[in-house]
Amino acid sequence: YSTAICDSVHTTIIDISNSPLSFSEMNLDGNAYQMNGNTFSLTENQNWDYGSIWFTNAIDLTQSFDLSFELFFGCNDSGADGMVFVLQQNNTNIGSSGFGMGYDGIVPSIGVEFDTYTNTNDPSDDHIAILQNGDVNHGTTNTISGPVQASSSSTNIEDCVFHSVEIIWNASTMVFEVY
């Protein structure tokens, strides 16, 4: 299964219009809801709000994929904590919230973290990292790549703008890329 999950103090919206996925393949959890068409709200601007969207069919990692979508992290730079795109095989449950961004504790897994809050071991800028095994702590053996600044033009992605994301898996070369 894969998902976008979030635990936040800012509005988080995902638009999958540029993706080959459809709403019929989605399972919404927590406070997530379909806004219209292929646009979903994961969280509202309130403390300890959480939501997730899980694809109901497992992604076959023997096949390559290219997913493009838009993420909106709200307009509140003091919001927290961000969201994680997760590949995991167990179920559609959310891991621990808050600092864990709904990803902490999901084993085995690969997560692309879009982190908008400075916690322990986090850089001060909003950042992206590729992590594994539900571990949100940077600098451990579960950190695959990053963290790197989330935007090439700003230290802040809670800027009232949708941000394009592309996640590519090449099954023949076993290369996982995030843009």
mmCIF file of C-alpha atoms in Angstrom:
data_model
loop_
_atom_site.group_PDB
_atom_site.id
_atom_site.type_symbol
_atom_site.label_atom_id
_atom_site.label_comp_id
_atom_site.label_asym_id
_atom_site.label_seq_id
_atom_site.Cartn_x
_atom_site.Cartn_y
_atom_site.Cartn_z
ATOM 1 C CA TYR A 1 0.000 0.000 0.000
ATOM 2 C CA SER A 2 1.101 3.568 -0.271
ATOM 3 C CA THR A 3 -0.263 6.728 1.185
ATOM 4 C CA ALA A 4 -0.028 10.360 1.969
ATOM 5 C CA ILE A 5 -0.407 10.848 5.713
ATOM 6 C CA CYS A 6 -0.257 13.949 7.802
ATOM 7 C CA ASP A 7 -0.458 15.239 11.330
ATOM 8 C CA SER A 8 -0.510 18.969 11.382
ATOM 9 C CA VAL A 9 -1.403 22.431 12.648
ATOM 10 C CA HIS A 10 -1.879 23.758 9.126
ATOM 11 C CA THR A 11 -4.115 22.931 6.213
ATOM 12 C CA THR A 12 -2.657 20.178 4.024
ATOM 13 C CA ILE A 13 -4.136 19.464 0.605
ATOM 14 C CA ILE A 14 -3.080 16.902 -2.005
ATOM 15 C CA ASP A 15 -4.137 17.099 -5.662
ATOM 16 C CA ILE A 16 -3.647 13.871 -7.647
ATOM 17 C CA SER A 17 -4.989 15.240 -10.948
ATOM 18 C CA ASN A 18 -1.604 14.635 -12.613
ATOM 19 C CA SER A 19 -1.446 11.078 -11.285
ATOM 20 C CA PRO A 20 -2.720 7.853 -12.900
ATOM 21 C CA LEU A 21 -4.651 7.181 -9.656
ATOM 22 C CA SER A 22 -8.355 7.774 -9.113
ATOM 23 C CA PHE A 23 -10.607 8.327 -6.104
ATOM 24 C CA SER A 24 -12.028 4.804 -6.468
ATOM 25 C CA GLU A 25 -8.566 3.534 -5.441
ATOM 26 C CA MET A 26 -8.436 5.634 -2.247
ATOM 27 C CA ASN A 27 -9.266 4.877 1.374
ATOM 28 C CA LEU A 28 -9.586 8.012 3.531
ATOM 29 C CA ASP A 29 -8.809 7.900 7.249
ATOM 30 C CA GLY A 30 -8.919 10.327 10.170
ATOM 31 C CA ASN A 31 -10.005 13.833 9.147
ATOM 32 C CA ALA A 32 -9.120 13.453 5.455
ATOM 33 C CA TYR A 33 -11.889 14.169 2.959
ATOM 34 C CA GLN A 34 -12.401 14.584 -0.763
ATOM 35 C CA MET A 35 -12.716 18.279 -1.621
ATOM 36 C CA ASN A 36 -13.601 17.807 -5.295
ATOM 37 C CA GLY A 37 -12.486 15.549 -8.130
ATOM 38 C CA ASN A 38 -8.941 14.467 -7.350
ATOM 39 C CA THR A 39 -8.263 17.027 -4.606
ATOM 40 C CA PHE A 40 -8.195 15.902 -0.976
ATOM 41 C CA SER A 41 -7.743 17.677 2.346
ATOM 42 C CA LEU A 42 -5.628 15.721 4.808
ATOM 43 C CA THR A 43 -5.815 18.196 7.693
ATOM 44 C CA GLU A 44 -7.304 21.500 8.713
ATOM 45 C CA ASN A 45 -5.546 24.325 10.552
ATOM 46 C CA GLN A 46 -5.984 22.954 14.078
ATOM 47 C CA ASN A 47 -3.853 21.223 16.710
ATOM 48 C CA TRP A 48 -3.358 17.463 16.493
ATOM 49 C CA ASP A 49 -5.452 17.122 13.341
ATOM 50 C CA TYR A 50 -4.511 14.085 11.273
ATOM 51 C CA GLY A 51 -5.620 12.411 8.090
ATOM 52 C CA SER A 52 -4.464 9.850 5.595
ATOM 53 C CA ILE A 53 -5.181 8.669 2.104
ATOM 54 C CA TRP A 54 -4.228 5.071 1.342
ATOM 55 C CA PHE A 55 -4.316 3.464 -2.079
ATOM 56 C CA THR A 56 -6.472 0.367 -1.617
ATOM 57 C CA ASN A 57 -4.410 -1.762 -3.998
ATOM 58 C CA ALA A 58 -0.788 -2.499 -3.211
ATOM 59 C CA ILE A 59 1.685 -1.013 -5.683
ATOM 60 C CA ASP A 60 3.651 -3.773 -7.417
ATOM 61 C CA LEU A 61 7.299 -2.794 -6.962
ATOM 62 C CA THR A 62 8.372 -5.225 -9.695
ATOM 63 C CA GLN A 63 6.812 -2.612 -12.004
ATOM 64 C CA SER A 64 8.099 0.937 -12.475
ATOM 65 C CA PHE A 65 5.872 3.907 -11.597
ATOM 66 C CA ASP A 66 5.896 7.672 -11.943
ATOM 67 C CA LEU A 67 3.521 9.615 -9.667
ATOM 68 C CA SER A 68 3.054 13.375 -9.963
ATOM 69 C CA PHE A 69 0.896 15.378 -7.586
ATOM 70 C CA GLU A 70 0.550 18.798 -5.966
ATOM 71 C CA LEU A 71 0.885 19.485 -2.225
ATOM 72 C CA PHE A 72 -0.388 22.525 -0.330
ATOM 73 C CA PHE A 73 0.988 23.025 3.187
ATOM 74 C CA GLY A 74 -1.151 26.017 4.130
ATOM 75 C CA CYS A 75 -0.168 29.595 4.952
ATOM 76 C CA ASN A 76 0.922 29.267 8.599
ATOM 77 C CA ASP A 77 4.715 29.094 8.934
ATOM 78 C CA SER A 78 4.369 28.046 12.564
ATOM 79 C CA GLY A 79 2.303 24.985 11.591
ATOM 80 C CA ALA A 80 3.506 21.468 12.240
ATOM 81 C CA ASP A 81 4.532 18.809 11.450
ATOM 82 C CA GLY A 82 4.233 17.982 7.744
ATOM 83 C CA MET A 83 3.342 14.839 5.806
ATOM 84 C CA VAL A 84 4.874 11.619 4.548
ATOM 85 C CA PHE A 85 4.314 9.656 1.332
ATOM 86 C CA VAL A 86 4.646 6.023 2.440
ATOM 87 C CA LEU A 87 5.192 2.696 0.715
ATOM 88 C CA GLN A 88 4.394 -0.184 3.068
ATOM 89 C CA GLN A 89 2.882 -3.638 2.842
ATOM 90 C CA ASN A 90 1.041 -4.192 6.106
ATOM 91 C CA ASN A 91 -2.244 -2.279 6.250
ATOM 92 C CA THR A 92 -3.851 1.142 6.079
ATOM 93 C CA ASN A 93 -3.251 2.163 9.690
ATOM 94 C CA ILE A 94 -1.553 5.397 10.711
ATOM 95 C CA GLY A 95 1.622 5.354 12.819
ATOM 96 C CA SER A 96 2.171 7.715 15.725
ATOM 97 C CA SER A 97 1.081 11.329 15.262
ATOM 98 C CA GLY A 98 2.696 14.676 16.048
ATOM 99 C CA PHE A 99 6.464 14.441 15.548
ATOM 100 C CA GLY A 100 5.850 11.002 13.971
ATOM 101 C CA MET A 101 3.683 12.551 11.200
ATOM 102 C CA GLY A 102 1.577 9.384 11.110
ATOM 103 C CA TYR A 103 4.596 7.452 9.778
ATOM 104 C CA ASP A 104 6.574 6.690 12.935
ATOM 105 C CA GLY A 105 6.482 2.987 13.746
ATOM 106 C CA ILE A 106 5.301 1.625 10.359
ATOM 107 C CA VAL A 107 7.697 -1.299 9.705
ATOM 108 C CA PRO A 108 8.699 -2.249 7.046
ATOM 109 C CA SER A 109 8.269 0.931 5.016
ATOM 110 C CA ILE A 110 9.847 3.634 2.890
ATOM 111 C CA GLY A 111 8.704 7.212 3.517
ATOM 112 C CA VAL A 112 9.232 10.492 1.706
ATOM 113 C CA GLU A 113 8.996 13.064 4.497
ATOM 114 C CA PHE A 114 7.856 16.626 3.789
ATOM 115 C CA ASP A 115 8.709 18.169 7.152
ATOM 116 C CA THR A 116 7.587 21.709 8.004
ATOM 117 C CA TYR A 117 8.538 21.835 11.684
ATOM 118 C CA THR A 118 11.907 21.778 13.453
ATOM 119 C CA ASN A 119 12.010 18.852 15.887
ATOM 120 C CA THR A 120 15.047 17.067 17.348
ATOM 121 C CA ASN A 121 17.589 16.199 14.615
ATOM 122 C CA ASP A 122 15.749 18.390 12.069
ATOM 123 C CA PRO A 123 17.304 21.204 10.064
ATOM 124 C CA SER A 124 15.733 24.632 10.606
ATOM 125 C CA ASP A 125 14.371 24.805 7.021
ATOM 126 C CA ASP A 126 11.294 22.965 5.753
ATOM 127 C CA HIS A 127 12.817 19.833 4.274
ATOM 128 C CA ILE A 128 12.430 16.540 2.455
ATOM 129 C CA ALA A 129 14.043 13.240 3.433
ATOM 130 C CA ILE A 130 13.702 9.610 2.366
ATOM 131 C CA LEU A 131 13.464 7.383 5.421
ATOM 132 C CA GLN A 132 12.735 3.733 6.112
ATOM 133 C CA ASN A 133 11.062 1.566 8.735
ATOM 134 C CA GLY A 134 8.912 4.282 10.261
ATOM 135 C CA ASP A 135 11.909 6.136 11.689
ATOM 136 C CA VAL A 136 11.508 9.950 11.493
ATOM 137 C CA ASN A 137 14.878 10.651 13.159
ATOM 138 C CA HIS A 138 17.522 11.931 10.760
ATOM 139 C CA GLY A 139 21.061 10.606 10.928
ATOM 140 C CA THR A 140 20.145 7.023 11.825
ATOM 141 C CA THR A 141 20.738 3.940 9.687
ATOM 142 C CA ASN A 142 17.112 4.352 8.553
ATOM 143 C CA THR A 143 17.873 7.671 6.808
ATOM 144 C CA ILE A 144 18.245 6.821 3.117
ATOM 145 C CA SER A 145 18.632 10.355 1.748
ATOM 146 C CA GLY A 146 18.490 13.906 3.063
ATOM 147 C CA PRO A 147 17.260 15.899 4.696
ATOM 148 C CA VAL A 148 17.446 18.582 2.010
ATOM 149 C CA GLN A 149 15.677 21.949 1.821
ATOM 150 C CA ALA A 150 12.174 21.339 0.418
ATOM 151 C CA SER A 151 12.216 24.278 -1.981
ATOM 152 C CA SER A 152 15.091 25.554 -4.099
ATOM 153 C CA SER A 153 13.767 29.122 -3.786
ATOM 154 C CA SER A 154 12.597 29.341 -0.158
ATOM 155 C CA THR A 155 13.189 27.865 3.298
ATOM 156 C CA ASN A 156 9.406 27.735 3.801
ATOM 157 C CA ILE A 157 6.802 25.618 1.954
ATOM 158 C CA GLU A 158 3.882 26.770 4.165
ATOM 159 C CA ASP A 159 3.546 29.656 1.724
ATOM 160 C CA CYS A 160 -0.027 29.515 0.327
ATOM 161 C CA VAL A 161 1.261 27.848 -2.869
ATOM 162 C CA PHE A 162 0.803 24.361 -4.315
ATOM 163 C CA HIS A 163 4.121 22.522 -4.730
ATOM 164 C CA SER A 164 4.685 19.975 -7.512
ATOM 165 C CA VAL A 165 6.050 16.602 -6.448
ATOM 166 C CA GLU A 166 7.146 13.700 -8.615
ATOM 167 C CA ILE A 167 8.055 10.281 -7.203
ATOM 168 C CA ILE A 168 9.629 7.793 -9.613
ATOM 169 C CA TRP A 169 10.449 4.128 -9.055
ATOM 170 C CA ASN A 170 12.486 2.367 -11.742
ATOM 171 C CA ALA A 171 12.065 -1.345 -11.075
ATOM 172 C CA SER A 172 14.789 -2.483 -13.497
ATOM 173 C CA THR A 173 17.498 -0.247 -11.975
ATOM 174 C CA MET A 174 15.933 -0.221 -8.469
ATOM 175 C CA VAL A 175 16.295 3.571 -8.298
ATOM 176 C CA PHE A 176 13.801 5.642 -6.270
ATOM 177 C CA GLU A 177 13.717 9.379 -7.049
ATOM 178 C CA VAL A 178 11.851 12.336 -5.584
ATOM 179 C CA TYR A 179 11.504 15.750 -7.236
#
